[in-house]
């Protein structure tokens, strides 16, 4: 019998057997499995096994305690991340920016670099990279291992289990809860983690909405602006609480947007019913701390950081160039700012912020330094910063506040910057990751533009209502 | 390679062989044997992989974590083993990419031995994958992992009965604490070198009509490719419309799978001879 | 700064206009794009499909009937026919239109893509069954043959679409077989649904509303000239004979199991133990396979492990593992109680 006939025969048999082949095969495999297992199990006291697991499960999935415990856990993780990252971040900034940058620049000068070249390399490329490392590395190195520990312990599957109801109503997958939480660390990592969702429709929803999770690069912006504008407006003893509350509010707003957009997508472009959720809840296992530290550092932190650096370096060059190339005696940056300022004001923002968000696409971490640099540039303040086109940050919040006030910032600018920081295009690392994961230009464009459009709309209405009532 | 020669009498006592184990990480040049690592998600498969190779691959709680397969190597008793960590899957019969990667590697990659990592606390569910792998290959080892967790939870498994029923070696391990890993390694060597011949359990008892269809087809496949070790599995996959199998049948790649089988056969013959001599 | 009220009004207006223009799939832009898409290619392919259908059903096919089916004027239909002729896809003589060999294989290619896409929607996405046909209607003109083949490979070269229609193979071969219709059954006969006709959509939506799917076992209770009463997965269904003729069946074989108990997993109470006896036919494709992979096949013992705060999903003990399932999935799994001892 020839090979071809074999295929013909197989095809004919397929028609004869009908739809039940897979069902029947699985049934007989499991029948054997269950027979073999029962012969091999000498002792299987169901009542006495996994007692601790059941106690923990009952607690963390309970009707009353489930959600509060979850938020508490999340809050602790963020608190440790933010507080813990402060010191190493400060140290890295001191090392790379305060110490490293002038040193490199002087060395370059001494071996005869032309000023423009050393400006381009050290004020532009190097500084952007240094900032990304200083701001990004410590929180990620803290957040990801903690996240991985919770994952390895077996807690995260229970989070998905608890939250699935919300996501089901939004037409999304329960595991989106996890990619969303992961997004709080870094959107690029969050998008990679959507691989655990096997339905293509729901995976796409998870990818598109991941940007609504406030990532580590945006937390510092939120905290700084909230402290300057929200905290300052409150009585001193309430300032800290109120500004923290504002940041949490923005983060929660992000979750609400994430669910709303999921809901909207699953009723329009990505139409469909919420499909399956068949999740195995693994037994709790004591996580192995050292192993986790090592692997999450290698797998996630370094991976994401590397991508960010690759994108930040050209951005640094562009930032420096826009501030240093003059057309008709005025730098490109100033041209753009004065041109886009009216539009910025319409949104309750300003030209500086718009330009900063455009040229700082590669990494959200450099938005604030870029804003400060540009503000000084346009206001023509002297004695501040490090020179034209050089990004900088200030140690004291009151100094920063002073610069921003001089740049014409108001409470509205602060609020809208916080909103816009939540609702704008993902950073280029994330955009690239979306493209890699979806393989589609169309969906990459949707994920990129949707949040910007939403940001513009939200900021516009907030600003106009503000103008109306003030 | 400068690995010590061991006293031949002690080849079977694993404890004494620690010195013969060399973890080679990702150095995979000129391996003698290929070991595939299969298993359900959450069974500590990556931990077993790491423990064998000395690498540190991330262990995750999710299916689809190992998106592409990871590879590593170790050497033992003068032989080098390349070890391929397949994606964690619940089954090999569905249509997801993970399962396709695992399934195709076990069939076409022709590993010298497939180690199936099993969660001892969830034996019955895990046996599904074991039985599916045993349909494809007749050289497999069951690594009954997380045995410590099982005994902590009052579950006790008779590995000898299990091994007899499955027809392949069953090694109880706790990879996190390196319990049983030596024994696993020496079994890997025994099976891949042909010292241990498996007689894998094959599932029977589908409906009469389906059994007849599979048997008819597999008889014909057997006639066309007499050396194919698993005509029943190939028949089943043809009935499920697996394009890889259809292509392999068309271009005759299925016929090439014999080489490996013949190798086992020759090893078997050899063994028979030695037994006869003895 | 301008007048905020004016700005708000203009802003809202722009928002409304944009929504109107670009609202996904219903917006003006998408409608316009869709109408533009009804190109010659689409008309030709639809006409071929229709002529093939006529051949299949042994109906005479005329320019008039083509015009009616494609909802175009007879002049346009005549143009389409001429163009089909010039491409040597059909022969037309004495008002009778027949497909050429080439035309038939073209038609089957389009049908193949259509049915593959329906299968894809049914098996791997959560798209509503009522939308399968329409989505496939537009996709059949867009998808290339290569992409369709990739899709087929990915799904394991399926032989039937979700309605039970055969999917032509790559060479455009399609098996011919005859099934009985539901109206041919007598009371107390048991049969399996093999095919549900998805056109016209009014009839299909009636059948869909009853929750019928190919592969389901049905048992006829009562037949009269006004209605057919039958049982499917434990529920009693009533259908007019007109609609019943859209459902094909085959009588049950002797060695097939007849499932009689239809209690679902959702009804399981805490501390109760039960055994799985089947999964509803409305659960298909990837979802069905996933459930079975996890050990949810007839014979598996189940009990409730934990409920989530909202009660949906619930985790069940299945073969030693705890598996979380949403309630609508649980309602598709049939169980029977086991006496506790």
XYZ file of C-alpha atoms in Angstrom, chain B residues 17 45 49 106 252-253 271:
7
model
C 28.900 8.020 41.873
C 10.381 20.427 36.157
C 16.534 20.692 35.050
C 9.739 13.540 21.595
C 9.234 9.396 4.173
C 10.756 10.998 7.278
C 22.273 -7.821 25.832
